[in-house]
């Protein structure tokens, strides 16, 4: 069975954009995240992981 476009949805943002948001979050927090910032970080990590999965090209 071949993969469909539904298997790997196109991410809304690039890996670079997501990574920049993660770096900015830590820079603003000076390395110590509040509870709200931890929630935001977890969300960004989930978005980053989805973008990584979408960027993987299946082997032939």
PDB file of C-alpha atoms in Angstrom, residues 15 18 56 59:
ATOM      1  CA  UNK A  15      11.447  23.626  10.795  1.00  0.00           C
ATOM      2  CA  UNK A  18       9.647  26.440  14.743  1.00  0.00           C
ATOM      3  CA  UNK A  56      10.982  12.361   5.728  1.00  0.00           C
ATOM      4  CA  UNK A  59      12.297   4.695   0.774  1.00  0.00           C
TER       5      UNK A  59
END
